[in-house]
Every structure is written in structure tokens, then in C-alpha cells.
Amino acid sequence: MNSLVKGFASSLSITAGYIPIAFGFAIAGMEAGLSPGIILLISVTMFAGASQFILVALLASGGGIVSTLVTVLMMNARHLFYGPAILPRLRTAKRKLPTPLLAFGLTDEVFATASGHLEKIASEARETWLLGLQVGAYLAWIGGTLLGVTLGANMGELPQAVDAALEFILPGLFFVLLLEVGVRQWMG
């Protein structure tokens, strides 16, 4: 199995969390009055889960565009540290992929997963493995958003249990990823 496919397979734990979270984002966007096209555009171009929820909340509450953008940019500032932390682990004699491509998909969950796996992957396969990990996560996010705008348009109001479950998914995803890294460390 090539490294791109292995990276994609490694994204399955992220995928399991991203689909329902992105679905919830789509529902929140529609409840805030955004069109399905705008909601999809936000997911395709931003790919920053929590920041997308903040963006929708600020726009829905009447926040100004400048203050909303500054808030979202400040919230995403932590991502500036992910690239420099991962890049040294990707160093090979010959770079295959452009750095901006690899930087776009460095979400919190992708960073956490990559941090726990990269050292175990042959150095020449790390870039394509990371790309596979990011592509899997990205496709799950877009797919969840698409599912949300498609089904959400016909759902009406969410049942209270579903609404409560959507609020728990993001902390649950972080816990699962932390547990996965801890188990790998423990097992050696």
C-alpha cells in the first residue's frame, strides 16, 4: 500500500468526528440564515471547524465584517505554529509537494495525528502520507457539510437529543485522538 493511501487510512479516526461536526456546522449556518452555497464555500476555503462556527455566530449576531475577520484570524493564529513543528519531520533530500499545500490541511486533529505518527514512517514517504491524512480529513469535512446542507434543508428543527449530541462531538473527537496517541505511546 502506498504512503498516500496509508495516510488516507490514518485519517479514519478524524473522519469519524469531522462528518458529524461539519454536519452541525451546516445546520448552524442555515439556522443563521446563510445559503447552502455560502456554507459550502466557507467549508471549502476555510477548513477550520471551530473558527467556522465562530464566523457563523458572529455574522448571525450582526458582528461587523472587520471585527469578525479579525476574531477568526486571531482564533486561527495557533495554526501558525503547526507548520514549523511538522516541517522538520518532512525534510528529505528532494521535496515533492509545495509547502502551502501541506500547510492548508494542518487542522488541530491532523496535527495531533501527524505528530504521533510521522516518526514511524519512512522519511521519503512522510510528505505523501501527510497529504493522504489531510485529504481524508478535508473530504470528510466537505462531505459532512454537503450532507448537512442537503439533509438540513429538509429537516426543519433538530430533535433536542441530536442537537445535544452535536455539541459533544468536538470534545469527544479531541478525547479520542488524545487517547489514540496515549495508547500508542504506552504500547511503544
PDB file of C-alpha atoms in Angstrom:
ATOM      1  CA  MET A   1       0.000   0.000   0.000  1.00  0.00           C
ATOM      2  CA  ASN A   2       1.499   3.372  -0.938  1.00  0.00           C
ATOM      3  CA  SER A   3       2.031   6.177   1.555  1.00  0.00           C
ATOM      4  CA  LEU A   4      -0.834   8.350   0.227  1.00  0.00           C
ATOM      5  CA  VAL A   5      -3.323   5.523   0.829  1.00  0.00           C
ATOM      6  CA  LYS A   6      -1.796   4.803   4.252  1.00  0.00           C
ATOM      7  CA  GLY A   7      -2.201   8.461   5.176  1.00  0.00           C
ATOM      8  CA  PHE A   8      -5.784   8.401   3.960  1.00  0.00           C
ATOM      9  CA  ALA A   9      -6.435   5.292   6.076  1.00  0.00           C
ATOM     10  CA  SER A  10      -4.895   7.040   9.085  1.00  0.00           C
ATOM     11  CA  SER A  11      -7.498   9.798   8.703  1.00  0.00           C
ATOM     12  CA  LEU A  12     -10.406   7.478   9.549  1.00  0.00           C
ATOM     13  CA  SER A  13     -10.474   8.421  13.246  1.00  0.00           C
ATOM     14  CA  ILE A  14     -10.583  12.092  12.212  1.00  0.00           C
ATOM     15  CA  THR A  15     -13.223  11.359   9.587  1.00  0.00           C
ATOM     16  CA  ALA A  16     -15.497   9.764  12.180  1.00  0.00           C
ATOM     17  CA  GLY A  17     -15.566  13.053  14.074  1.00  0.00           C
ATOM     18  CA  TYR A  18     -15.457  15.505  11.182  1.00  0.00           C
ATOM     19  CA  ILE A  19     -18.553  14.307   9.359  1.00  0.00           C
ATOM     20  CA  PRO A  20     -20.977  14.981  12.241  1.00  0.00           C
ATOM     21  CA  ILE A  21     -19.199  18.207  13.236  1.00  0.00           C
ATOM     22  CA  ALA A  22     -19.350  19.513   9.657  1.00  0.00           C
ATOM     23  CA  PHE A  23     -22.990  18.430   9.513  1.00  0.00           C
ATOM     24  CA  GLY A  24     -23.582  20.504  12.656  1.00  0.00           C
ATOM     25  CA  PHE A  25     -21.756  23.446  11.090  1.00  0.00           C
ATOM     26  CA  ALA A  26     -24.027  23.282   8.056  1.00  0.00           C
ATOM     27  CA  ILE A  27     -27.115  23.203  10.287  1.00  0.00           C
ATOM     28  CA  ALA A  28     -25.808  26.151  12.341  1.00  0.00           C
ATOM     29  CA  GLY A  29     -25.087  28.079   9.138  1.00  0.00           C
ATOM     30  CA  MET A  30     -28.591  27.504   7.804  1.00  0.00           C
ATOM     31  CA  GLU A  31     -30.129  28.443  11.151  1.00  0.00           C
ATOM     32  CA  ALA A  32     -28.109  31.684  10.934  1.00  0.00           C
ATOM     33  CA  GLY A  33     -29.664  32.398   7.532  1.00  0.00           C
ATOM     34  CA  LEU A  34     -26.700  31.563   5.287  1.00  0.00           C
ATOM     35  CA  SER A  35     -27.365  29.931   1.958  1.00  0.00           C
ATOM     36  CA  PRO A  36     -26.188  26.359   1.311  1.00  0.00           C
ATOM     37  CA  GLY A  37     -23.742  27.686  -1.309  1.00  0.00           C
ATOM     38  CA  ILE A  38     -22.135  30.116   1.156  1.00  0.00           C
ATOM     39  CA  ILE A  39     -21.929  27.405   3.820  1.00  0.00           C
ATOM     40  CA  LEU A  40     -20.155  25.077   1.375  1.00  0.00           C
ATOM     41  CA  LEU A  41     -17.867  27.887   0.232  1.00  0.00           C
ATOM     42  CA  ILE A  42     -16.852  28.575   3.831  1.00  0.00           C
ATOM     43  CA  SER A  43     -16.041  24.890   4.402  1.00  0.00           C
ATOM     44  CA  VAL A  44     -14.116  24.527   1.142  1.00  0.00           C
ATOM     45  CA  THR A  45     -11.992  27.646   1.619  1.00  0.00           C
ATOM     46  CA  MET A  46     -11.613  27.888   5.406  1.00  0.00           C
ATOM     47  CA  PHE A  47     -11.404  24.272   6.608  1.00  0.00           C
ATOM     48  CA  ALA A  48     -11.117  25.389  10.240  1.00  0.00           C
ATOM     49  CA  GLY A  49     -14.007  23.848  12.167  1.00  0.00           C
ATOM     50  CA  ALA A  50     -14.244  25.875  15.368  1.00  0.00           C
ATOM     51  CA  SER A  51     -13.449  29.102  13.515  1.00  0.00           C
ATOM     52  CA  GLN A  52     -16.228  28.392  11.070  1.00  0.00           C
ATOM     53  CA  PHE A  53     -18.723  28.104  13.933  1.00  0.00           C
ATOM     54  CA  ILE A  54     -17.416  31.393  15.361  1.00  0.00           C
ATOM     55  CA  LEU A  55     -17.691  33.042  11.938  1.00  0.00           C
ATOM     56  CA  VAL A  56     -21.334  31.997  11.608  1.00  0.00           C
ATOM     57  CA  ALA A  57     -22.168  33.036  15.182  1.00  0.00           C
ATOM     58  CA  LEU A  58     -20.598  36.466  14.742  1.00  0.00           C
ATOM     59  CA  LEU A  59     -22.276  37.045  11.389  1.00  0.00           C
ATOM     60  CA  ALA A  60     -25.636  35.902  12.782  1.00  0.00           C
ATOM     61  CA  SER A  61     -25.323  38.238  15.770  1.00  0.00           C
ATOM     62  CA  GLY A  62     -24.701  41.207  13.497  1.00  0.00           C
ATOM     63  CA  GLY A  63     -20.971  41.479  14.072  1.00  0.00           C
ATOM     64  CA  GLY A  64     -19.143  43.738  11.659  1.00  0.00           C
ATOM     65  CA  ILE A  65     -17.141  42.145   8.881  1.00  0.00           C
ATOM     66  CA  VAL A  66     -13.807  43.614  10.053  1.00  0.00           C
ATOM     67  CA  SER A  67     -14.238  42.542  13.690  1.00  0.00           C
ATOM     68  CA  THR A  68     -15.460  39.120  12.556  1.00  0.00           C
ATOM     69  CA  LEU A  69     -12.449  38.612  10.295  1.00  0.00           C
ATOM     70  CA  VAL A  70     -10.011  39.778  12.980  1.00  0.00           C
ATOM     71  CA  THR A  71     -11.601  37.421  15.514  1.00  0.00           C
ATOM     72  CA  VAL A  72     -11.430  34.448  13.146  1.00  0.00           C
ATOM     73  CA  LEU A  73      -7.829  35.248  12.174  1.00  0.00           C
ATOM     74  CA  MET A  74      -6.809  35.546  15.838  1.00  0.00           C
ATOM     75  CA  MET A  75      -8.508  32.265  16.646  1.00  0.00           C
ATOM     76  CA  ASN A  76      -6.593  30.573  13.828  1.00  0.00           C
ATOM     77  CA  ALA A  77      -3.241  32.058  14.852  1.00  0.00           C
ATOM     78  CA  ARG A  78      -2.379  28.810  16.627  1.00  0.00           C
ATOM     79  CA  HIS A  79      -2.103  27.166  13.216  1.00  0.00           C
ATOM     80  CA  LEU A  80       0.984  29.277  12.519  1.00  0.00           C
ATOM     81  CA  PHE A  81       2.886  27.016  14.913  1.00  0.00           C
ATOM     82  CA  TYR A  82       1.805  23.724  13.340  1.00  0.00           C
ATOM     83  CA  GLY A  83       3.785  24.083  10.110  1.00  0.00           C
ATOM     84  CA  PRO A  84       7.144  24.879  11.735  1.00  0.00           C
ATOM     85  CA  ALA A  85       6.625  21.982  14.148  1.00  0.00           C
ATOM     86  CA  ILE A  86       5.880  19.472  11.360  1.00  0.00           C
ATOM     87  CA  LEU A  87       8.177  20.750   8.581  1.00  0.00           C
ATOM     88  CA  PRO A  88      11.471  19.489  10.074  1.00  0.00           C
ATOM     89  CA  ARG A  89      10.000  15.971  10.183  1.00  0.00           C
ATOM     90  CA  LEU A  90       9.243  16.158   6.456  1.00  0.00           C
ATOM     91  CA  ARG A  91      12.758  17.093   5.373  1.00  0.00           C
ATOM     92  CA  THR A  92      14.022  14.821   2.647  1.00  0.00           C
ATOM     93  CA  ALA A  93      16.709  15.183   0.020  1.00  0.00           C
ATOM     94  CA  LYS A  94      14.073  16.073  -2.546  1.00  0.00           C
ATOM     95  CA  ARG A  95      10.809  17.860  -1.671  1.00  0.00           C
ATOM     96  CA  LYS A  96       7.877  16.573  -3.699  1.00  0.00           C
ATOM     97  CA  LEU A  97       4.996  18.750  -2.552  1.00  0.00           C
ATOM     98  CA  PRO A  98       4.721  22.540  -2.141  1.00  0.00           C
ATOM     99  CA  THR A  99       4.669  23.744   1.459  1.00  0.00           C
ATOM    100  CA  PRO A 100       1.392  25.741   1.096  1.00  0.00           C
ATOM    101  CA  LEU A 101      -0.394  22.556   0.006  1.00  0.00           C
ATOM    102  CA  LEU A 102       0.785  20.755   3.123  1.00  0.00           C
ATOM    103  CA  ALA A 103       0.017  23.764   5.332  1.00  0.00           C
ATOM    104  CA  PHE A 104      -3.620  24.116   4.209  1.00  0.00           C
ATOM    105  CA  GLY A 105      -4.716  20.850   5.764  1.00  0.00           C
ATOM    106  CA  LEU A 106      -2.990  21.217   9.145  1.00  0.00           C
ATOM    107  CA  THR A 107      -6.013  21.306  11.409  1.00  0.00           C
ATOM    108  CA  ASP A 108      -5.740  20.580  15.137  1.00  0.00           C
ATOM    109  CA  GLU A 109      -6.711  16.941  14.611  1.00  0.00           C
ATOM    110  CA  VAL A 110      -4.434  16.410  11.594  1.00  0.00           C
ATOM    111  CA  PHE A 111      -1.538  17.963  13.512  1.00  0.00           C
ATOM    112  CA  ALA A 112      -2.169  15.744  16.544  1.00  0.00           C
ATOM    113  CA  THR A 113      -2.381  12.608  14.411  1.00  0.00           C
ATOM    114  CA  ALA A 114       0.686  13.524  12.350  1.00  0.00           C
ATOM    115  CA  SER A 115       2.676  14.315  15.490  1.00  0.00           C
ATOM    116  CA  GLY A 116       2.026  10.818  16.782  1.00  0.00           C
ATOM    117  CA  HIS A 117       2.720   9.000  13.509  1.00  0.00           C
ATOM    118  CA  LEU A 118       5.345  10.775  11.389  1.00  0.00           C
ATOM    119  CA  GLU A 119       8.408   9.397  13.164  1.00  0.00           C
ATOM    120  CA  LYS A 120       7.256   5.844  12.408  1.00  0.00           C
ATOM    121  CA  ILE A 121       7.029   6.484   8.658  1.00  0.00           C
ATOM    122  CA  ALA A 122       9.981   6.253   6.296  1.00  0.00           C
ATOM    123  CA  SER A 123      11.310   9.773   5.686  1.00  0.00           C
ATOM    124  CA  GLU A 124      10.780   9.590   1.905  1.00  0.00           C
ATOM    125  CA  ALA A 125       7.098   8.657   2.420  1.00  0.00           C
ATOM    126  CA  ARG A 126       6.204  11.281   5.047  1.00  0.00           C
ATOM    127  CA  GLU A 127       5.052  14.057   2.701  1.00  0.00           C
ATOM    128  CA  THR A 128       2.655  11.858   0.749  1.00  0.00           C
ATOM    129  CA  TRP A 129       1.429  10.175   3.949  1.00  0.00           C
ATOM    130  CA  LEU A 130       0.657  13.610   5.432  1.00  0.00           C
ATOM    131  CA  LEU A 131      -1.098  14.620   2.221  1.00  0.00           C
ATOM    132  CA  GLY A 132      -3.239  11.459   2.400  1.00  0.00           C
ATOM    133  CA  LEU A 133      -4.098  12.211   6.027  1.00  0.00           C
ATOM    134  CA  GLN A 134      -5.105  15.759   5.108  1.00  0.00           C
ATOM    135  CA  VAL A 135      -7.106  14.733   2.033  1.00  0.00           C
ATOM    136  CA  GLY A 136      -9.094  12.227   4.095  1.00  0.00           C
ATOM    137  CA  ALA A 137      -9.877  14.839   6.747  1.00  0.00           C
ATOM    138  CA  TYR A 138     -10.720  17.509   4.164  1.00  0.00           C
ATOM    139  CA  LEU A 139     -13.042  15.236   2.180  1.00  0.00           C
ATOM    140  CA  ALA A 140     -14.802  14.222   5.397  1.00  0.00           C
ATOM    141  CA  TRP A 141     -15.295  17.885   6.321  1.00  0.00           C
ATOM    142  CA  ILE A 142     -16.651  18.800   2.894  1.00  0.00           C
ATOM    143  CA  GLY A 143     -18.788  15.648   2.783  1.00  0.00           C
ATOM    144  CA  GLY A 144     -20.251  16.360   6.223  1.00  0.00           C
ATOM    145  CA  THR A 145     -21.017  19.942   5.224  1.00  0.00           C
ATOM    146  CA  LEU A 146     -22.641  18.786   1.990  1.00  0.00           C
ATOM    147  CA  LEU A 147     -24.684  16.220   3.897  1.00  0.00           C
ATOM    148  CA  GLY A 148     -25.743  18.904   6.367  1.00  0.00           C
ATOM    149  CA  VAL A 149     -26.892  21.415   3.755  1.00  0.00           C
ATOM    150  CA  THR A 150     -28.651  18.682   1.778  1.00  0.00           C
ATOM    151  CA  LEU A 151     -30.454  16.959   4.633  1.00  0.00           C
ATOM    152  CA  GLY A 152     -30.684  20.007   6.855  1.00  0.00           C
ATOM    153  CA  ALA A 153     -32.733  21.912   4.305  1.00  0.00           C
ATOM    154  CA  ASN A 154     -35.437  19.251   4.639  1.00  0.00           C
ATOM    155  CA  MET A 155     -35.197  18.517   8.369  1.00  0.00           C
ATOM    156  CA  GLY A 156     -36.791  21.509   9.982  1.00  0.00           C
ATOM    157  CA  GLU A 157     -35.840  21.813  13.661  1.00  0.00           C
ATOM    158  CA  LEU A 158     -33.403  19.244  15.055  1.00  0.00           C
ATOM    159  CA  PRO A 159     -34.599  16.946  17.831  1.00  0.00           C
ATOM    160  CA  GLN A 160     -33.131  18.010  21.177  1.00  0.00           C
ATOM    161  CA  ALA A 161     -31.073  14.791  21.527  1.00  0.00           C
ATOM    162  CA  VAL A 162     -29.423  15.310  18.123  1.00  0.00           C
ATOM    163  CA  ASP A 163     -28.682  18.937  18.941  1.00  0.00           C
ATOM    164  CA  ALA A 164     -27.073  17.921  22.256  1.00  0.00           C
ATOM    165  CA  ALA A 165     -25.034  15.174  20.546  1.00  0.00           C
ATOM    166  CA  LEU A 166     -23.670  17.646  18.001  1.00  0.00           C
ATOM    167  CA  GLU A 167     -22.357  19.818  20.854  1.00  0.00           C
ATOM    168  CA  PHE A 168     -20.489  16.838  22.348  1.00  0.00           C
ATOM    169  CA  ILE A 169     -18.806  15.620  19.153  1.00  0.00           C
ATOM    170  CA  LEU A 170     -15.885  18.086  19.015  1.00  0.00           C
ATOM    171  CA  PRO A 171     -14.693  17.486  22.606  1.00  0.00           C
ATOM    172  CA  GLY A 172     -15.259  13.773  22.015  1.00  0.00           C
ATOM    173  CA  LEU A 173     -13.076  13.834  18.905  1.00  0.00           C
ATOM    174  CA  PHE A 174     -10.225  15.522  20.792  1.00  0.00           C
ATOM    175  CA  PHE A 175     -10.529  12.908  23.555  1.00  0.00           C
ATOM    176  CA  VAL A 176     -10.374  10.012  21.076  1.00  0.00           C
ATOM    177  CA  LEU A 177      -7.293  11.468  19.360  1.00  0.00           C
ATOM    178  CA  LEU A 178      -5.603  12.050  22.728  1.00  0.00           C
ATOM    179  CA  LEU A 179      -6.451   8.504  23.776  1.00  0.00           C
ATOM    180  CA  GLU A 180      -5.072   7.134  20.488  1.00  0.00           C
ATOM    181  CA  VAL A 181      -1.753   8.975  20.989  1.00  0.00           C
ATOM    182  CA  GLY A 182      -1.592   7.834  24.631  1.00  0.00           C
ATOM    183  CA  VAL A 183      -2.204   4.188  23.743  1.00  0.00           C
ATOM    184  CA  ARG A 184       0.466   4.329  21.015  1.00  0.00           C
ATOM    185  CA  GLN A 185       2.940   5.841  23.496  1.00  0.00           C
ATOM    186  CA  TRP A 186       2.099   3.210  26.115  1.00  0.00           C
ATOM    187  CA  MET A 187       2.386   0.293  23.679  1.00  0.00           C
ATOM    188  CA  GLY A 188       5.722   1.608  22.457  1.00  0.00           C
TER     189      GLY A 188
END
